[in-house]
C-alpha positions as CSV (number, residue, x, y, z in Angstrom):
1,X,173.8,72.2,85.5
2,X,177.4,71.6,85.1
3,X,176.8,67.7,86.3
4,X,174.6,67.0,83.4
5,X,175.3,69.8,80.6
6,X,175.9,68.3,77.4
7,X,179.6,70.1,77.0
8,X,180.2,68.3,81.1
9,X,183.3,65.8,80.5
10,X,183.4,63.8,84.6
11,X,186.5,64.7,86.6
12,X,187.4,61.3,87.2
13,X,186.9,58.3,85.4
14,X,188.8,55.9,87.9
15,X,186.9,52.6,89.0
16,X,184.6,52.8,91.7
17,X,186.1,52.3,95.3
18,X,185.1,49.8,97.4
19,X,183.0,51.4,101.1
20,X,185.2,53.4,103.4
21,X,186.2,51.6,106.8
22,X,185.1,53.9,109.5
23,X,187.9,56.5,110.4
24,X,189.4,56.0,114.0
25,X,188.6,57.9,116.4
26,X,189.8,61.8,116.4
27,X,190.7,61.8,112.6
28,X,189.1,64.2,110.2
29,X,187.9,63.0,107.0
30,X,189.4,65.4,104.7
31,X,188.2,65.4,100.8
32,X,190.5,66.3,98.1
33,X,189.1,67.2,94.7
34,X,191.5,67.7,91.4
35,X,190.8,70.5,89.2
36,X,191.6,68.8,86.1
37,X,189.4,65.3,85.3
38,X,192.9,63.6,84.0
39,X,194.1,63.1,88.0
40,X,192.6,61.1,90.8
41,X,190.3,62.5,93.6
42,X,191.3,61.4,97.6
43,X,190.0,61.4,100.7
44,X,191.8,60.6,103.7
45,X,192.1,60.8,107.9
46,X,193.8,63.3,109.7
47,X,194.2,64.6,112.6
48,X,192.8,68.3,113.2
49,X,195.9,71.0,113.0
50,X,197.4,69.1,109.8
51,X,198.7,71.6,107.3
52,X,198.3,71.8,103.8
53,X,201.7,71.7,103.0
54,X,202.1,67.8,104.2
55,X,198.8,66.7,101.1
56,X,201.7,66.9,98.5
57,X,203.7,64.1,99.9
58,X,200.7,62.1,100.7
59,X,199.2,62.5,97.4
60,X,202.8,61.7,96.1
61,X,202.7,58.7,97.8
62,X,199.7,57.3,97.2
63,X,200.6,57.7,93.4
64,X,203.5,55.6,94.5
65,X,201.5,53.0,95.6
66,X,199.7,52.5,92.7
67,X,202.7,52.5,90.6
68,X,202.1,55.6,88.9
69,X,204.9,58.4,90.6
70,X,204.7,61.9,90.1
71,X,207.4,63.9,88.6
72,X,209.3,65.4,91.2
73,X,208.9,69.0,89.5
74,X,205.4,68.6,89.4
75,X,204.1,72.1,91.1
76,X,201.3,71.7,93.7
77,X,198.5,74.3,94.4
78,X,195.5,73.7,96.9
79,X,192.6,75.8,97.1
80,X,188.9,76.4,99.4
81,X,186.0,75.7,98.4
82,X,185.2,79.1,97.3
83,X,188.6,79.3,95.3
84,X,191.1,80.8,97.5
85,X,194.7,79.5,97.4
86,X,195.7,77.7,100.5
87,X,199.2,78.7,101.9
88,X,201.5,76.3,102.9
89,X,201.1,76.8,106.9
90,X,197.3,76.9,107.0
91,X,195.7,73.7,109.1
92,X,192.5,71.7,108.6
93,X,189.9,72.1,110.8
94,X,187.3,69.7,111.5
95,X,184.3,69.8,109.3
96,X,186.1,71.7,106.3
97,X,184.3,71.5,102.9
98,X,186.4,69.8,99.7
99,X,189.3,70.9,98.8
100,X,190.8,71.5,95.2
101,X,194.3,70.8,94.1
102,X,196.2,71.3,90.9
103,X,199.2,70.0,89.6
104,X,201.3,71.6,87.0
105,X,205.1,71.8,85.7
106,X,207.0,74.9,85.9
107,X,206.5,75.2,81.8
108,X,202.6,74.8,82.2
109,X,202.5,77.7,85.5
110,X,200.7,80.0,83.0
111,X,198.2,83.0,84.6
112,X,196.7,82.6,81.0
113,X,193.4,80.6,80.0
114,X,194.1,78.1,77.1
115,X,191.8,77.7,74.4
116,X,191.5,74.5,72.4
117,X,188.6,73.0,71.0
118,X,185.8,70.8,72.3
119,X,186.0,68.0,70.0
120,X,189.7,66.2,70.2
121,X,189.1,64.6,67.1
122,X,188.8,68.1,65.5
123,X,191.7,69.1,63.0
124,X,191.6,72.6,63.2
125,X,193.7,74.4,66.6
126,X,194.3,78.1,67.6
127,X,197.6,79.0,66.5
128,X,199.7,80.0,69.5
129,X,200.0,84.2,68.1
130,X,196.4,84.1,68.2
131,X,195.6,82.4,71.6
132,X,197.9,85.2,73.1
133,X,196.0,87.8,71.8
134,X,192.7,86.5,73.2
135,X,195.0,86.1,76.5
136,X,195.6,90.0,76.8
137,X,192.0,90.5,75.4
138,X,190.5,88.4,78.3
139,X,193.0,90.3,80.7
140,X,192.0,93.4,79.2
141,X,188.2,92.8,81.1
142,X,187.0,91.2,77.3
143,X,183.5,89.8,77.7
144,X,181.7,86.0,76.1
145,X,180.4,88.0,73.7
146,X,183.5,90.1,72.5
147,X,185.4,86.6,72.3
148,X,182.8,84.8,70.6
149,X,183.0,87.9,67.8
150,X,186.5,87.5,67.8
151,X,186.8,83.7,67.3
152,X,184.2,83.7,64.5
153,X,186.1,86.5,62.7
154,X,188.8,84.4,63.0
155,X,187.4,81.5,62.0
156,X,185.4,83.2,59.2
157,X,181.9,81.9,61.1
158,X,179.2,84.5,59.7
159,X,176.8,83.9,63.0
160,X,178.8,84.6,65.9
161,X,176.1,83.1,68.3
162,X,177.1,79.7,66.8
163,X,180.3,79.7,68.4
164,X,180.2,78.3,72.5
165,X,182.7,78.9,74.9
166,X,183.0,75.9,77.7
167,X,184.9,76.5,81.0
168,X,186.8,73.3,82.0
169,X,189.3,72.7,84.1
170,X,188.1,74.4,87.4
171,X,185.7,74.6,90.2
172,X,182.6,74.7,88.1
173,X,182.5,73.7,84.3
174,X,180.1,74.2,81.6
175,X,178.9,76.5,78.4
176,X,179.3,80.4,79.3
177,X,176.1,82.1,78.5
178,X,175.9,85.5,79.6
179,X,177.0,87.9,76.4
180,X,178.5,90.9,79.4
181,X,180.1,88.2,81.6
182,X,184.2,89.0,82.1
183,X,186.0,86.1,81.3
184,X,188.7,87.2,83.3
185,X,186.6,86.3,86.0
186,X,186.0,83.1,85.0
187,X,189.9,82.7,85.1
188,X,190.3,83.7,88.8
189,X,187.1,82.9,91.0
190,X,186.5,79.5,89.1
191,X,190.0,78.8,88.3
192,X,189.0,78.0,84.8
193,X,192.4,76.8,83.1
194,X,190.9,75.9,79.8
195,X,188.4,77.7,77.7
196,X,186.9,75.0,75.0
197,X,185.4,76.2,71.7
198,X,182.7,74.4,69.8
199,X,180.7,75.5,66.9
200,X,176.6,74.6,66.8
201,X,175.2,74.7,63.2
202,X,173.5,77.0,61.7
203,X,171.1,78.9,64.5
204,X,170.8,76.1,66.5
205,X,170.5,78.5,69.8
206,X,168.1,80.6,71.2
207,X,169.1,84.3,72.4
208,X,166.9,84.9,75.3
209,X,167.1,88.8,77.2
210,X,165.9,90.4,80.4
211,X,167.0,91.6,83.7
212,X,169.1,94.4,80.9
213,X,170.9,91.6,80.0
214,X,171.5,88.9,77.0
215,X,172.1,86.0,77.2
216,X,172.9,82.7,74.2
217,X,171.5,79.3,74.8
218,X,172.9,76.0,73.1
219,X,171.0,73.5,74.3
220,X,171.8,69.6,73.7
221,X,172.1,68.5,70.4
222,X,169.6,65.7,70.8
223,X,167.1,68.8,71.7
224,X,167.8,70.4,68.7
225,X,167.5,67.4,66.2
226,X,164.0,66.5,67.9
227,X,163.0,70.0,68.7
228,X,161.9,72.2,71.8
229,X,158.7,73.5,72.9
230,X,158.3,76.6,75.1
231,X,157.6,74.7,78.3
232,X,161.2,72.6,77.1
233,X,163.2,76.4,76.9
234,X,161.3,77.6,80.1
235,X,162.8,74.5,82.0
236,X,166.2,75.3,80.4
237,X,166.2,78.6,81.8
238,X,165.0,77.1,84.6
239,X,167.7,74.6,85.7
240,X,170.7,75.7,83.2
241,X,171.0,79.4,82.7
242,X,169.5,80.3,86.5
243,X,172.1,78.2,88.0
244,X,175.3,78.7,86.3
245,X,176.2,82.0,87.2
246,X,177.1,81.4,91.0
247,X,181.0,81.8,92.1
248,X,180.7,78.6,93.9
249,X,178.8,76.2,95.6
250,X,175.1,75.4,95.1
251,X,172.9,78.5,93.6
252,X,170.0,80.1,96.0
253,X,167.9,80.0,93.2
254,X,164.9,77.3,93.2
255,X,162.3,78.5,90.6
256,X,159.7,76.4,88.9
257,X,159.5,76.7,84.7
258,X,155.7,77.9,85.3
259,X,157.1,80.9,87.0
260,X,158.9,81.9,84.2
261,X,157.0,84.5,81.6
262,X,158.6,83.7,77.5
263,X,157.7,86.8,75.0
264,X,158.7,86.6,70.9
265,X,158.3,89.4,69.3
266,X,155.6,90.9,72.2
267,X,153.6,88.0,72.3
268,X,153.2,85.4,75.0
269,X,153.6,82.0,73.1
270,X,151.8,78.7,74.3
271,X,153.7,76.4,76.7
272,X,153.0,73.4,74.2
273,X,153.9,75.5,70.7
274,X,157.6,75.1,69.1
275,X,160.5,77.2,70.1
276,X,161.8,78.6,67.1
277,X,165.3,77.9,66.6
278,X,167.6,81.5,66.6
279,X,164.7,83.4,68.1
280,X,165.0,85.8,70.5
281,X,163.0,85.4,73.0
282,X,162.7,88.5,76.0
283,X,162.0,86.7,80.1
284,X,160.9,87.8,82.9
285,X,160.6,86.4,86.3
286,X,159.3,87.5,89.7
287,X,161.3,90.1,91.6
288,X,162.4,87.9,94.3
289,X,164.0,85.3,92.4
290,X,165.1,88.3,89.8
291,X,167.2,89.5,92.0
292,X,168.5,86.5,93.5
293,X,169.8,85.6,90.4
294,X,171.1,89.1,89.7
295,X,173.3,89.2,93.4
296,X,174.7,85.6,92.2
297,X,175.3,86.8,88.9
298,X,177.1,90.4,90.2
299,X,180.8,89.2,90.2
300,X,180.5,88.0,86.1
301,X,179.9,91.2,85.3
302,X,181.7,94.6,84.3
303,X,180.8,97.6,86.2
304,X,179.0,99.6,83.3
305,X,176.6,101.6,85.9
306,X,176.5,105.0,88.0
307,X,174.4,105.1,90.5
308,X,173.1,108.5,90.9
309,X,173.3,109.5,94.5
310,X,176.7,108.1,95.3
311,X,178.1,108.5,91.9
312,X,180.4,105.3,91.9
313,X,180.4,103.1,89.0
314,X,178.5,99.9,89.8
315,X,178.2,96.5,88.1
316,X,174.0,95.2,86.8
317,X,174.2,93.2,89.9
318,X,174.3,96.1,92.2
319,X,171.7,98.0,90.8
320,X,168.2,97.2,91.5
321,X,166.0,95.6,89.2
322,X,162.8,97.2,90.3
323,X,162.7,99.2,94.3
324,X,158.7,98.2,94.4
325,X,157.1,96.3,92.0
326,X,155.4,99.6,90.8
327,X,158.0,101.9,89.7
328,X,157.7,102.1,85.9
329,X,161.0,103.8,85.7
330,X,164.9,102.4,85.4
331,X,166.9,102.2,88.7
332,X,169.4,104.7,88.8
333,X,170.0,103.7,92.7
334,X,172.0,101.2,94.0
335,X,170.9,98.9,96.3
336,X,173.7,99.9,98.9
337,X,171.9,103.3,98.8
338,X,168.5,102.2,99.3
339,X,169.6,100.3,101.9
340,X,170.5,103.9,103.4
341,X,167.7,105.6,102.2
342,X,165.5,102.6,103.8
343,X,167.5,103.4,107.3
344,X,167.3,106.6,107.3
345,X,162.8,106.6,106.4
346,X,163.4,104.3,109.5
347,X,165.2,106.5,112.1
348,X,163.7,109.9,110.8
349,X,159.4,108.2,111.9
350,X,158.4,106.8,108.2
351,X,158.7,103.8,108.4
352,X,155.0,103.4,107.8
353,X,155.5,105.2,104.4
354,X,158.9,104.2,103.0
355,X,158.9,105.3,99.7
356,X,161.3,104.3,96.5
357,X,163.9,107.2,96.2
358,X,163.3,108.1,92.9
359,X,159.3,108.0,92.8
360,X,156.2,107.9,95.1
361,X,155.6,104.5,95.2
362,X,155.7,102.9,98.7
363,X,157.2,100.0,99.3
364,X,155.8,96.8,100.6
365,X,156.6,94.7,103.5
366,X,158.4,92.6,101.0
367,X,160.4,95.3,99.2
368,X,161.8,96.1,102.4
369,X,162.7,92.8,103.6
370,X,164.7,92.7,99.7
371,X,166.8,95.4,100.3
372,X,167.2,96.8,103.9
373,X,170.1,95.2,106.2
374,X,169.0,93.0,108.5
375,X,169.2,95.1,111.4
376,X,166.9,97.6,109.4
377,X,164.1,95.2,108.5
378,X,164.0,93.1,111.8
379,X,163.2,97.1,113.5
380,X,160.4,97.7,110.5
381,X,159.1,94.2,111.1
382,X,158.6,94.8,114.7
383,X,157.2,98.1,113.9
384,X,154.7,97.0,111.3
385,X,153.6,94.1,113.6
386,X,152.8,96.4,116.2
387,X,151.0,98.9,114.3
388,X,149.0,95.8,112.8
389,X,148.3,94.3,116.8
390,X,146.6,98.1,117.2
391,X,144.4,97.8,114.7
392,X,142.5,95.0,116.3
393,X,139.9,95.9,119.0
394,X,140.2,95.5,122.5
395,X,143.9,94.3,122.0
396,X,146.1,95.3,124.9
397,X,149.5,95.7,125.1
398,X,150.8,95.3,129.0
399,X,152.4,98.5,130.5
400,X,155.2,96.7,131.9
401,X,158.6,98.2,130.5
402,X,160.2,94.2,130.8
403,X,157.1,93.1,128.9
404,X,156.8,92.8,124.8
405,X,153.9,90.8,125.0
406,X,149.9,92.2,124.4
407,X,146.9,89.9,124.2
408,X,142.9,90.8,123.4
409,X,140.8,92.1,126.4
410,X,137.7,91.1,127.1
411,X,135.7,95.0,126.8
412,X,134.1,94.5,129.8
413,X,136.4,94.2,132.1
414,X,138.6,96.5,132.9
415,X,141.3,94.7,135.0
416,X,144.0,93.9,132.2
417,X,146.3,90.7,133.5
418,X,149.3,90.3,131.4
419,X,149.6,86.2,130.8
420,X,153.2,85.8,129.1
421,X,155.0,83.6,131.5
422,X,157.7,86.0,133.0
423,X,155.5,88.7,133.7
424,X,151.8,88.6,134.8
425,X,151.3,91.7,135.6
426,X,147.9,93.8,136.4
427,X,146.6,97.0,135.3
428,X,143.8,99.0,134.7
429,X,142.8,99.6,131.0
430,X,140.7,102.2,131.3
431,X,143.0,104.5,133.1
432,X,146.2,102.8,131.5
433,X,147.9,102.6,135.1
434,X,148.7,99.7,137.3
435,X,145.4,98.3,138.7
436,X,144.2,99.9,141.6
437,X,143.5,98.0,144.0
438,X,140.6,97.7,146.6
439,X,138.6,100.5,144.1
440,X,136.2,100.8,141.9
441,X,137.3,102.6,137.8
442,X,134.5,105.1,140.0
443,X,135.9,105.5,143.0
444,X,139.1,105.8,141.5
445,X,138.1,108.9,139.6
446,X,136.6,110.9,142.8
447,X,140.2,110.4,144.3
448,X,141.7,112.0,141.2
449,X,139.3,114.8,140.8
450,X,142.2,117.7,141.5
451,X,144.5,115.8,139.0
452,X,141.2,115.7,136.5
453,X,140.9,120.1,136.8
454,X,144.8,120.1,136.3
455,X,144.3,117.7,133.5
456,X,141.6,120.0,132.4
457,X,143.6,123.3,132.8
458,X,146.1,121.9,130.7
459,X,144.2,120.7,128.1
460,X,142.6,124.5,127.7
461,X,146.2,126.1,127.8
462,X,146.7,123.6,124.9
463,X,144.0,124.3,122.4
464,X,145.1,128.2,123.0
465,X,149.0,127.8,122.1
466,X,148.3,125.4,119.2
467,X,146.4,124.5,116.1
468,X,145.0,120.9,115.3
469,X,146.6,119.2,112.4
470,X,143.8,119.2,109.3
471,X,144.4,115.7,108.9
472,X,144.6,113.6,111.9
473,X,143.6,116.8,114.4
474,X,146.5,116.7,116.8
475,X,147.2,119.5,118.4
476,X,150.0,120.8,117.4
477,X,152.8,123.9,119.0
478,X,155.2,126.4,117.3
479,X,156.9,127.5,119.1
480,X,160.1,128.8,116.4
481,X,161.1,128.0,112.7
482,X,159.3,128.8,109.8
483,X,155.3,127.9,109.3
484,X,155.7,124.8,106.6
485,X,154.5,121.8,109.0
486,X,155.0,118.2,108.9
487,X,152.9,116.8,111.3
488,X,153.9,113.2,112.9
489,X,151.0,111.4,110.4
490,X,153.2,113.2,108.1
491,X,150.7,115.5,106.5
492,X,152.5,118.6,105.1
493,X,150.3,121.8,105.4
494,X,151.1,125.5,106.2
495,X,150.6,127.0,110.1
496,X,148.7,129.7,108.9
497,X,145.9,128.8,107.0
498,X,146.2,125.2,107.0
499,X,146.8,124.8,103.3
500,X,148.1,121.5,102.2
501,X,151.9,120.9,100.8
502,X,152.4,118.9,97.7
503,X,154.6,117.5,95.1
504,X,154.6,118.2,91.3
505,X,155.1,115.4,88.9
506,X,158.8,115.5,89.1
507,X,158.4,115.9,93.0
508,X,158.8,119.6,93.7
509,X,157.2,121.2,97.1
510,X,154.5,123.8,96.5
511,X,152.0,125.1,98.6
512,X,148.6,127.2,97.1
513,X,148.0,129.0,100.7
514,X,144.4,130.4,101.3
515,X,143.2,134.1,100.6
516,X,144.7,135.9,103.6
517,X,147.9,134.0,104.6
518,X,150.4,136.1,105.4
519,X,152.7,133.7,103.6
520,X,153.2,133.0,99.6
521,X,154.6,130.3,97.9
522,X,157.3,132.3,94.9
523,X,157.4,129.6,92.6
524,X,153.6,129.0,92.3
525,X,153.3,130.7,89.5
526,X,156.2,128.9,87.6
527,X,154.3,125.4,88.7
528,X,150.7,126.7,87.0
């Protein structure tokens, strides 16, 4: 995106270098990248444990060389790769990404962003009273959008969408889309230095919204003298506005145009018709790569949310776009909650039936995997694998408490033989105890018949001190606590007279007991 936008001006336009000699042996090739295009790039060889502080002489020197010193008060500043300043004392380590440098006098050391416009042949400039005040305005948390107003009310530009705001001069460059993005972020994770302003003609753009959000499009200005079709805006989303909100490096998000659904005004348009120039256009994508985009886009945005069972103000980003892809309703929980919420379904026996906090919808196998930590969903994927192994019939798992490992049994034998490599061991599946050997399943049984009675005895004693679970007919013992139920295949019903617990429409408990129970539900009456 920022490689090939159409407002992309290249860092460097020196001549091209002639192939590196191989480095000698323990010296780390080190590449340094300038921040402005107006200054050289380097790489050199050093030896691991050299410190940042000793690139300003070298780079001062290698100016030297090619007749072209530096002024001696020029300030230096080195950054990461993910925008970080670099102190002085800090050492290279082998393998280190590029690093950024800037160079500045002590009159341009300025925390503020400069705007100028795009086109250097252009005759009209901010005047310096009115770049200030969009200085405190961008300090202030102002978004694209709020700046864009405020330059074409300057400017007296009717269409504010016209004007574009380009980010140069730092670790990623290009046209700022997003309407809510903070440009005071732009300033300090990208190290943006310059803001450039140019001015499309009349509603050559496209306003395109979803995810809650807006967003303005200005394409190339060869698309818009030849026109765009759907498919041609569907790619632009595609490869331009899906990649350009990361903080650094190269975005997670790989999605194909034909993924991407394009409404106007409700209606899906054809793929081959015309995009209509100043349209708004509403998007939608699938929730994986919805949300990937969302987390990347997080740190643009201002936190405008509350999430409603922490009560902290949260950003879009951190809010979930949908918990399953059924809910119908806006999430009002963040996704640091339902990664708790997911936990705790997990530790309290639910993990079979994880719902989404705010409705009954259950969520998939893939919903979990979005939004529980890793520790959660690697438990729930062992879980779910094993429940999914029991379903099939005749399959084993071995009784060995080293053992993880199950395999199919043939259903006429009854001599189970474990064959994962570090176990092997033999038991019988009938009686689910290690195999006895030098007996028959038969002969077995005879020399159990006293633990059979006992077994028996037990059983009887049992099915007197409990009642059986309506659904799934375990027997189940109260022994104290009230006579509301949850039974471990979670069915809700009362002890009794085995009437069923359930939720109203905004998911109150209620129970209708049976003529005869001894208990009553108070509010049943305010529920009919």
């Amino acid at each position: 995106d920022r490689q090939h936008h159409p407002h992309h001006r290249p860092r460097n336009r020196s001549t091209p270098q002639p192939p590196r000699a191989p480095l000698p042996p323990k010296l780390v090739e080190v590449v340094i990248k300038s921040l402005d295009h107006r200054h050289a790039n380097h790489i050199f060889g050093v030896r691991p444990g050299f410190q940042v502080m000793k690139f300003e002489q070298v780079i001062r020197d290698r100016a030297e060389e090619r007749r072209r010193p530096i002024n001696p008060t020029t300030l230096f500043r080195f950054y990461s790769h993910d925008g970080t300043e670099l102190q002085q004392q800090d050492v290279i380590e082998p393998g280190c990404p590029p690093i950024w440098y800037r160079m500045s006098t002590p009159v341009d050391e300025v925390k503020d962003c400069r705007f100028r416009p795009w086109d250097d042949n252009t005759r009209w400039r901010f005047d310096t009273e009115f770049t200030a005040e969009l200085g405190r305005e961008i300090d202030a948390g102002a978004t694209v959008g709020k700046i864009r107003r405020k330059i074409a009310h300057h400017r007296n530009i009717g269409d504010p969408n016209r004007v574009v705001l380009i980010a140069r001069g730092g670790l990623l460059q290009g046209s700022l889309k997003g309407e809510s993005w903070e440009l005071q972020q732009v300033k300090k994770k990208w190290l943006c230095r310059w803001i450039a302003v140019d001015v499309y003609p009349e509603n050559r753009y496209f306003i395109l919204k979803g995810l809650q959000r807006e967003y303005v499009c200005h394409p190339d200005r060869s698309d818009y003298r030849k026109g765009m079709l759907v498919s041609d805006l569907k790619h632009y989303l595609a490869t331009k506005l899906f990649n350009s909100a990361r903080h650094y490096g190269k975005s997670r998000v790989e999605l194909g145009w034909r993924h991407i659904s394009l409404k106007r005004n409700g209606i899906n348009p054809g793929d081959r018709t015309r995009a209509y120039w100043g349209a708004t256009y509403t998007f939608e994508l699938p929730i994986d790569a919805a949300e990937m985009f969302s987390d990347e886009e997080t740190w643009l945005l201002p936190a405008t949310e509350t999430c409603s069972v922490c009560i902290e103000d949260k950003k879009m980003g951190e809010m979930p776009i949908k918990v399953t892809s059924g809910c119908q309703h806006p999430s009002t929980t963040c996704k640091g909650c339902v990664q708790q919420w997911l936990q705790s379904g997990l530790e309290s026996g639910t993990w079979d039936k994880l719902k989404c906090p705010e409705c009954s919808e259950v969520l998939k196998h893939a919903d979990v995997k979005r939004y529980a930590s890793n520790d959660t969903f690697a438990r729930y994927d062992a879980l779910i694998t094993r429940a999914a192994l029991d379903g099939i019939p005749n399959f084993q798992w071995c009784l060995s408490t080293t053992c993880e490992s199950g395999q199919i049994q043939e259903e006429k034998c009854p001599r189970f033989k474990c064959e994962s490599k570090n176990c092997g061991a033999r038991y019988c599946v009938v009686h689910n105890v290690p195999w006895h050997k030098g007996e028959t399943c038969e002969e077995y049984d005879r020399r159990n018949q006293q633990r059979k009675r006992d077994d028996k005895a037990s059983e009887d004693m049992i099915n007197k001190t409990s009642k059986k679970c309506p659904e799934c007919k375990k027997a189940v013992h109260k022994w104290s606590g009230c006579n509301h139920i949850t039974c471990v295949c979670k069915h809700e019903w009362c002890y009794i007279c085995f009437a069923k617990f359930e939720r109203n429409h905004v998911g109150f408990l209620f129970c209708r007991h049976n003529p005869g129970c001894t208990e009553r539900d108070p509010f049943i009456d305010l529920i009919d």
